[in-house]
């Protein structure tokens, strides 16, 4: 696995049970996955020679992020390395404008969009869809980065003058955000988990609720079928996360991620087969696992770094107290440096009642990060 963040760390845990050894290409020995895995190579994922040296002897190469240059992914495949997902699929996760164009060509519902390179093109698009308009960086944006909501041309000028390649998208009125997570093997077998609601704050996911509450069953099936269709049309191997806007008029595709994804961390305890095990099954072309939910309600709450770039004082003691107070809460810490807004871990709670489970997940996350104690 290229990349040594929390996704590689949790994939490493899944690999152990399958009798597999996960080799990891890390930027540093301090990376989250490098702290726990035995086979760690320190190198630069942007350097083809480092990638080739890393891939030598691997059965399969996969990724915990989408930043490896696409031409390097193609070069590995040309060398005879089994790379999943391949360069053709990854292009649509790496280049958001290419993704929008491909989805448009497939007739997949998306927000209206247009490439823009100057104020005149943006003004023409805004005249069509109305202000405000969303500008998105074609590459590299995540967790709210690389996205700008602009009210007029003046507000857009700084982005346009930065020469960051962007495209424009209409700002749609949404009911909520959803995610449909699926997996697909090279053989073509597909598997799908229940559609979830992702709760966002300042562009960062703070909570995932499985299944999405009050989601019409027909709409849920539509989302799952769409995700499976996209996995096949784009030739994705491994886990595919399809992030969706639910609007009053239906579902719109927002983003694609071709790797394990934050929206499916709940599957570690909450589904018969976790997304990390499934990703390994898929890229190794094993038969895929059963995805059914193990409780009526599962809620995952992200642990986000606070205003300081230090580990919250007393967090180790709070882990101890949380385990004693709420023995049903599952804690995952990623071994990452704390930075404001950075995902440094998550907690997961299973149960029967949505309100109770969601409250417990919220309070457990708040207690771990901030030390706030509540009754109940």
Short mmCIF file of C-alpha atoms in Angstrom, two decimals:
data_model
loop_
_atom_site.label_atom_id
_atom_site.label_comp_id
_atom_site.label_asym_id
_atom_site.label_seq_id
_atom_site.Cartn_x
_atom_site.Cartn_y
_atom_site.Cartn_z
CA UNK A 1 0.00 0.00 0.00
CA UNK A 2 1.40 3.35 -1.09
CA UNK A 3 0.86 5.80 1.76
CA UNK A 4 1.14 5.31 5.49
CA UNK A 5 -1.77 7.20 7.00
CA UNK A 6 -4.70 5.88 9.00
CA UNK A 7 -6.15 3.99 6.02
CA UNK A 8 -2.96 1.97 5.64
CA UNK A 9 -2.82 1.51 9.41
CA UNK A 10 -6.30 -0.01 9.51
CA UNK A 11 -5.70 -2.01 6.32
CA UNK A 12 -2.62 -3.49 8.00
CA UNK A 13 -4.83 -4.70 10.85
CA UNK A 14 -7.18 -6.38 8.36
CA UNK A 15 -4.28 -7.97 6.48
CA UNK A 16 -3.11 -9.82 9.60
CA UNK A 17 -6.35 -11.79 9.86
CA UNK A 18 -6.10 -12.76 6.18
CA UNK A 19 -2.59 -14.08 6.64
CA UNK A 20 -1.19 -11.31 4.45
CA UNK A 21 1.83 -9.05 5.03
CA UNK A 22 1.21 -5.44 4.08
CA UNK A 23 4.27 -3.58 2.81
CA UNK A 24 3.89 0.17 3.22
CA UNK A 25 5.55 3.05 1.35
CA UNK A 26 5.83 5.82 3.95
CA UNK A 27 7.11 9.38 3.85
CA UNK A 28 8.51 8.90 7.34
CA UNK A 29 8.92 6.26 10.04
CA UNK A 30 6.67 8.48 12.16
CA UNK A 31 3.65 8.01 9.85
CA UNK A 32 0.69 6.29 11.47
CA UNK A 33 0.95 2.98 9.61
CA UNK A 34 4.75 2.94 9.75
CA UNK A 35 4.50 2.86 13.54
CA UNK A 36 2.76 -0.53 13.53
CA UNK A 37 3.70 -2.40 10.34
CA UNK A 38 6.78 -4.61 10.03
CA UNK A 39 7.52 -4.08 6.32
CA UNK A 40 8.00 -0.34 5.86
CA UNK A 41 9.84 1.34 2.99
CA UNK A 42 10.58 5.05 3.35
CA UNK A 43 10.40 6.80 0.00
CA UNK A 44 8.74 9.43 -2.15
CA UNK A 45 5.48 8.39 -3.83
CA UNK A 46 6.11 11.13 -6.41
CA UNK A 47 9.36 9.46 -7.56
CA UNK A 48 8.93 6.63 -10.07
CA UNK A 49 12.20 4.96 -9.06
CA UNK A 50 11.05 4.83 -5.41
CA UNK A 51 7.73 3.35 -6.50
CA UNK A 52 9.44 0.73 -8.67
CA UNK A 53 11.78 -0.29 -5.87
CA UNK A 54 8.85 -0.48 -3.45
CA UNK A 55 6.70 -2.56 -5.82
CA UNK A 56 9.41 -5.14 -6.49
CA UNK A 57 8.22 -8.45 -5.06
CA UNK A 58 4.70 -7.23 -4.24
CA UNK A 59 1.75 -9.32 -5.41
CA UNK A 60 -0.46 -6.22 -5.67
CA UNK A 61 0.08 -2.48 -5.23
CA UNK A 62 -2.78 -0.35 -3.92
CA UNK A 63 -3.12 3.07 -2.32
CA UNK A 64 -4.24 4.85 0.83
CA UNK A 65 -4.37 8.19 -1.01
CA UNK A 66 -4.89 9.43 -4.55
CA UNK A 67 -1.81 11.62 -4.98
CA UNK A 68 0.53 9.25 -6.83
CA UNK A 69 1.14 10.77 -10.29
CA UNK A 70 -1.10 8.98 -12.74
CA UNK A 71 1.71 8.43 -15.23
CA UNK A 72 3.65 6.59 -12.51
CA UNK A 73 0.68 4.31 -11.84
CA UNK A 74 0.53 3.54 -15.57
CA UNK A 75 4.29 2.93 -15.66
CA UNK A 76 4.07 0.38 -12.84
CA UNK A 77 1.33 -1.47 -14.72
CA UNK A 78 3.47 -1.40 -17.88
CA UNK A 79 6.27 -2.98 -15.82
CA UNK A 80 3.93 -5.89 -15.10
CA UNK A 81 2.95 -4.85 -11.57
CA UNK A 82 -0.65 -5.61 -10.59
CA UNK A 83 -1.94 -2.15 -9.61
CA UNK A 84 -5.43 -1.75 -8.17
CA UNK A 85 -7.14 0.53 -8.90
CA UNK A 86 -5.41 1.24 -12.18
CA UNK A 87 -4.41 4.52 -13.74
CA UNK A 88 -7.51 4.68 -15.93
CA UNK A 89 -9.82 4.57 -12.93
CA UNK A 90 -7.67 6.69 -10.61
CA UNK A 91 -7.72 9.55 -13.08
CA UNK A 92 -11.32 10.25 -12.11
CA UNK A 93 -10.46 10.45 -8.42
CA UNK A 94 -7.38 12.60 -9.00
CA UNK A 95 -8.85 15.10 -11.45
CA UNK A 96 -12.25 16.38 -10.37
CA UNK A 97 -12.93 18.11 -13.67
CA UNK A 98 -12.21 14.89 -15.56
CA UNK A 99 -14.54 13.13 -13.13
CA UNK A 100 -17.33 15.65 -13.78
CA UNK A 101 -16.91 15.28 -17.54
CA UNK A 102 -16.94 11.48 -17.37
CA UNK A 103 -20.01 11.41 -15.14
CA UNK A 104 -21.74 13.86 -17.47
CA UNK A 105 -20.92 11.63 -20.45
CA UNK A 106 -22.42 8.68 -18.54
CA UNK A 107 -25.61 10.61 -17.84
CA UNK A 108 -25.00 10.53 -14.06
CA UNK A 109 -26.80 13.33 -12.18
CA UNK A 110 -24.35 15.95 -10.85
CA UNK A 111 -24.51 19.65 -10.01
CA UNK A 112 -24.27 21.79 -13.13
CA UNK A 113 -20.64 22.71 -13.81
CA UNK A 114 -18.29 24.30 -16.31
CA UNK A 115 -14.53 24.75 -16.76
CA UNK A 116 -13.50 28.34 -16.04
CA UNK A 117 -10.18 30.00 -16.72
CA UNK A 118 -11.03 33.69 -16.42
CA UNK A 119 -13.66 36.08 -15.03
CA UNK A 120 -15.59 36.17 -18.30
CA UNK A 121 -16.14 32.40 -18.28
CA UNK A 122 -17.14 32.47 -14.62
CA UNK A 123 -19.55 35.35 -15.20
CA UNK A 124 -21.19 33.45 -18.07
CA UNK A 125 -21.64 30.37 -15.88
CA UNK A 126 -23.00 32.42 -12.97
CA UNK A 127 -25.52 34.03 -15.30
CA UNK A 128 -26.77 30.54 -16.11
CA UNK A 129 -26.96 29.10 -12.59
CA UNK A 130 -26.99 32.18 -10.36
CA UNK A 131 -24.68 33.37 -7.58
CA UNK A 132 -23.16 32.16 -5.31
CA UNK A 133 -21.00 29.74 -7.28
CA UNK A 134 -18.68 27.03 -5.99
CA UNK A 135 -15.13 26.96 -7.31
CA UNK A 136 -13.26 23.68 -6.95
CA UNK A 137 -9.60 22.94 -7.50
CA UNK A 138 -9.32 20.22 -10.11
CA UNK A 139 -6.66 18.44 -8.02
CA UNK A 140 -5.68 17.99 -4.40
CA UNK A 141 -8.72 19.27 -2.51
CA UNK A 142 -10.13 17.37 0.48
CA UNK A 143 -11.76 18.06 3.86
CA UNK A 144 -12.96 21.45 2.66
CA UNK A 145 -9.61 22.45 1.13
CA UNK A 146 -9.62 23.50 -2.50
CA UNK A 147 -13.27 24.58 -2.38
CA UNK A 148 -14.41 28.20 -2.44
CA UNK A 149 -17.97 29.54 -2.31
CA UNK A 150 -17.89 32.92 -4.07
CA UNK A 151 -20.67 35.50 -4.06
CA UNK A 152 -19.49 37.51 -7.08
CA UNK A 153 -16.58 38.10 -9.44
CA UNK A 154 -14.77 40.24 -6.89
CA UNK A 155 -14.82 37.41 -4.35
CA UNK A 156 -13.56 34.99 -7.01
CA UNK A 157 -10.68 37.17 -8.17
CA UNK A 158 -8.10 35.89 -5.68
CA UNK A 159 -8.79 32.27 -6.64
CA UNK A 160 -8.71 32.97 -10.37
CA UNK A 161 -5.55 35.08 -10.11
CA UNK A 162 -3.77 32.31 -8.17
CA UNK A 163 -3.72 30.27 -11.39
CA UNK A 164 -4.94 27.23 -9.49
CA UNK A 165 -6.79 25.13 -12.11
CA UNK A 166 -10.46 25.25 -11.09
CA UNK A 167 -13.89 24.56 -12.43
CA UNK A 168 -17.18 26.14 -11.41
CA UNK A 169 -20.16 24.33 -9.99
CA UNK A 170 -23.62 25.49 -9.07
CA UNK A 171 -24.36 25.69 -5.37
CA UNK A 172 -27.23 23.29 -4.85
CA UNK A 173 -29.73 23.28 -2.03
CA UNK A 174 -29.19 19.99 -0.28
CA UNK A 175 -31.21 18.09 2.28
CA UNK A 176 -28.09 16.28 3.54
CA UNK A 177 -24.97 14.45 2.38
CA UNK A 178 -24.91 10.70 1.86
CA UNK A 179 -22.30 8.13 0.87
CA UNK A 180 -22.65 4.84 -0.95
CA UNK A 181 -19.62 2.61 -0.39
CA UNK A 182 -19.02 -0.43 -2.59
CA UNK A 183 -16.22 -2.79 -3.51
CA UNK A 184 -15.39 -4.46 -6.82
CA UNK A 185 -12.89 -7.18 -7.67
CA UNK A 186 -10.94 -7.65 -10.93
CA UNK A 187 -13.24 -10.63 -11.58
CA UNK A 188 -16.12 -8.15 -11.56
CA UNK A 189 -17.82 -9.19 -8.33
CA UNK A 190 -19.40 -6.30 -6.46
CA UNK A 191 -20.52 -5.76 -2.87
CA UNK A 192 -22.28 -2.83 -1.26
CA UNK A 193 -22.80 -1.57 2.29
CA UNK A 194 -25.87 0.32 3.50
CA UNK A 195 -26.05 3.95 2.41
CA UNK A 196 -24.93 6.28 5.21
CA UNK A 197 -25.47 9.90 6.16
CA UNK A 198 -22.30 11.95 6.54
CA UNK A 199 -22.57 14.96 8.85
CA UNK A 200 -20.29 17.80 7.78
CA UNK A 201 -18.93 20.79 9.68
CA UNK A 202 -16.78 23.39 7.90
CA UNK A 203 -16.26 20.96 5.05
CA UNK A 204 -15.03 18.17 7.34
CA UNK A 205 -16.99 15.01 8.13
CA UNK A 206 -17.63 14.87 11.87
CA UNK A 207 -20.03 11.93 12.03
CA UNK A 208 -21.33 9.03 9.95
CA UNK A 209 -24.72 7.41 10.64
CA UNK A 210 -25.44 3.92 9.31
CA UNK A 211 -27.91 3.42 7.85
CA UNK A 212 -28.89 6.93 6.73
CA UNK A 213 -31.94 7.78 8.88
CA UNK A 214 -35.32 8.12 7.18
CA UNK A 215 -33.86 7.40 3.74
CA UNK A 216 -36.51 6.16 1.36
CA UNK A 217 -35.68 2.50 0.54
CA UNK A 218 -36.09 3.13 -3.17
CA UNK A 219 -33.65 6.04 -3.02
CA UNK A 220 -31.20 3.93 -1.01
CA UNK A 221 -31.32 1.21 -3.65
CA UNK A 222 -30.84 3.86 -6.34
CA UNK A 223 -27.68 5.11 -4.59
CA UNK A 224 -26.29 1.59 -4.20
CA UNK A 225 -27.04 0.68 -7.81
CA UNK A 226 -25.42 3.92 -9.00
CA UNK A 227 -22.25 3.22 -6.99
CA UNK A 228 -21.99 -0.33 -8.35
CA UNK A 229 -22.57 0.96 -11.87
CA UNK A 230 -19.82 3.57 -11.49
CA UNK A 231 -17.40 0.97 -10.13
CA UNK A 232 -18.01 -1.11 -13.27
CA UNK A 233 -18.07 1.79 -15.78
CA UNK A 234 -14.82 3.27 -14.40
CA UNK A 235 -13.20 -0.16 -13.93
CA UNK A 236 -12.53 0.40 -10.23
CA UNK A 237 -10.93 -2.41 -8.24
CA UNK A 238 -11.07 -2.13 -4.47
CA UNK A 239 -13.32 0.11 -2.43
CA UNK A 240 -15.15 2.98 -4.12
CA UNK A 241 -16.86 5.69 -2.07
CA UNK A 242 -19.50 7.71 -3.91
CA UNK A 243 -20.28 10.89 -1.99
CA UNK A 244 -23.77 12.18 -2.75
CA UNK A 245 -25.93 15.23 -2.24
CA UNK A 246 -29.52 14.39 -1.40
CA UNK A 247 -31.76 17.13 -2.77
CA UNK A 248 -35.52 17.46 -2.91
CA UNK A 249 -35.30 16.46 -6.56
CA UNK A 250 -33.10 13.39 -6.07
CA UNK A 251 -29.47 12.38 -5.72
CA UNK A 252 -26.44 14.17 -7.18
CA UNK A 253 -22.88 12.81 -7.20
CA UNK A 254 -20.46 15.09 -5.38
CA UNK A 255 -17.12 13.25 -5.17
CA UNK A 256 -15.50 9.86 -5.80
CA UNK A 257 -12.78 8.17 -3.74
CA UNK A 258 -11.12 4.95 -4.92
CA UNK A 259 -9.76 3.59 -1.63
CA UNK A 260 -11.07 2.89 1.85
CA UNK A 261 -12.93 5.99 2.98
CA UNK A 262 -13.91 7.81 6.14
CA UNK A 263 -17.59 7.23 5.39
CA UNK A 264 -17.11 3.48 5.90
CA UNK A 265 -14.95 3.37 9.05
CA UNK A 266 -18.10 2.29 10.88
CA UNK A 267 -17.83 -1.09 9.13
CA UNK A 268 -14.91 -2.19 11.34
CA UNK A 269 -17.29 -3.03 14.17
CA UNK A 270 -20.59 -2.40 12.45
CA UNK A 271 -20.55 -4.75 9.44
CA UNK A 272 -19.76 -8.42 8.98
CA UNK A 273 -16.95 -7.46 6.60
CA UNK A 274 -15.09 -4.20 7.16
CA UNK A 275 -14.13 -1.96 4.26
CA UNK A 276 -10.46 -2.68 4.96
CA UNK A 277 -10.84 -6.45 4.73
CA UNK A 278 -13.04 -5.99 1.67
CA UNK A 279 -10.50 -3.75 -0.03
CA UNK A 280 -7.85 -6.43 0.43
CA UNK A 281 -10.21 -9.15 -0.79
CA UNK A 282 -11.01 -7.06 -3.83
CA UNK A 283 -7.50 -6.10 -4.91
CA UNK A 284 -6.28 -9.69 -4.31
CA UNK A 285 -9.27 -10.94 -6.35
CA UNK A 286 -10.61 -13.03 -3.48
CA UNK A 287 -14.36 -13.61 -3.20
CA UNK A 288 -15.90 -10.60 -1.48
CA UNK A 289 -17.36 -10.76 2.02
CA UNK A 290 -20.90 -10.32 3.34
CA UNK A 291 -21.62 -6.64 4.13
CA UNK A 292 -24.69 -6.80 6.36
CA UNK A 293 -24.93 -4.50 9.36
CA UNK A 294 -24.38 -6.00 12.82
CA UNK A 295 -26.69 -3.61 14.69
CA UNK A 296 -29.80 -1.58 13.81
CA UNK A 297 -27.81 1.67 14.22
CA UNK A 298 -24.08 2.35 13.97
CA UNK A 299 -22.57 5.81 14.48
CA UNK A 300 -18.95 6.77 13.89
CA UNK A 301 -17.67 10.12 15.22
CA UNK A 302 -14.35 11.55 14.06
CA UNK A 303 -11.80 12.84 16.54
CA UNK A 304 -10.56 16.17 15.20
CA UNK A 305 -7.47 18.07 16.28
CA UNK A 306 -8.24 21.24 18.21
CA UNK A 307 -6.85 24.76 18.09
CA UNK A 308 -3.34 23.66 19.14
CA UNK A 309 -0.95 21.35 17.31
CA UNK A 310 -0.33 19.28 20.41
CA UNK A 311 -1.90 16.14 21.81
CA UNK A 312 -4.70 17.21 24.18
CA UNK A 313 -3.46 17.20 27.74
CA UNK A 314 -4.60 14.11 29.60
CA UNK A 315 -5.94 12.20 26.58
CA UNK A 316 -4.31 8.93 27.73
CA UNK A 317 -6.07 9.23 31.08
CA UNK A 318 -9.34 10.07 29.33
CA UNK A 319 -9.04 6.93 27.17
CA UNK A 320 -8.86 4.97 30.42
CA UNK A 321 -11.88 6.75 31.92
CA UNK A 322 -13.92 6.47 28.71
CA UNK A 323 -13.36 2.72 28.59
CA UNK A 324 -14.57 2.43 32.18
CA UNK A 325 -17.57 4.70 31.71
CA UNK A 326 -18.66 3.52 28.27
CA UNK A 327 -17.28 0.01 27.71
CA UNK A 328 -19.35 -0.34 24.53
CA UNK A 329 -17.58 2.56 22.77
CA UNK A 330 -14.85 1.45 20.37
CA UNK A 331 -11.84 3.78 20.13
CA UNK A 332 -9.45 4.09 17.19
CA UNK A 333 -6.42 6.40 17.44
CA UNK A 334 -4.29 6.86 14.33
CA UNK A 335 -0.89 7.75 15.78
CA UNK A 336 -0.95 11.10 13.96
CA UNK A 337 0.34 14.51 14.92
CA UNK A 338 -2.49 16.71 16.15
CA UNK A 339 -3.32 19.69 13.95
CA UNK A 340 -6.45 21.87 13.89
CA UNK A 341 -9.25 20.07 12.05
CA UNK A 342 -7.13 17.00 11.33
CA UNK A 343 -8.73 13.57 11.73
CA UNK A 344 -6.64 11.88 14.40
CA UNK A 345 -8.99 9.04 15.30
CA UNK A 346 -12.60 7.98 15.62
CA UNK A 347 -15.04 6.28 17.95
CA UNK A 348 -17.83 3.90 16.98
CA UNK A 349 -21.02 3.03 18.86
CA UNK A 350 -23.59 0.32 18.01
CA UNK A 351 -27.12 0.06 19.34
CA UNK A 352 -30.85 -0.06 18.75
CA UNK A 353 -31.95 3.57 19.17
CA UNK A 354 -30.62 6.29 16.85
CA UNK A 355 -30.89 9.14 19.33
CA UNK A 356 -29.14 7.21 22.10
CA UNK A 357 -26.36 5.86 19.91
CA UNK A 358 -25.69 9.20 18.26
CA UNK A 359 -25.59 11.03 21.59
CA UNK A 360 -23.15 8.53 23.02
CA UNK A 361 -20.82 8.78 20.02
CA UNK A 362 -20.92 12.59 20.15
CA UNK A 363 -20.25 12.72 23.88
CA UNK A 364 -17.47 10.13 23.74
CA UNK A 365 -15.65 12.02 20.99
CA UNK A 366 -16.08 15.32 22.81
CA UNK A 367 -14.82 13.84 26.06
CA UNK A 368 -11.73 12.33 24.44
CA UNK A 369 -10.72 15.51 22.67
CA UNK A 370 -11.88 18.18 25.11
CA UNK A 371 -12.42 16.52 28.48
CA UNK A 372 -16.04 17.60 28.69
CA UNK A 373 -18.03 15.37 31.01
CA UNK A 374 -21.78 14.93 30.71
CA UNK A 375 -24.32 12.97 32.67
CA UNK A 376 -25.94 9.93 31.07
#
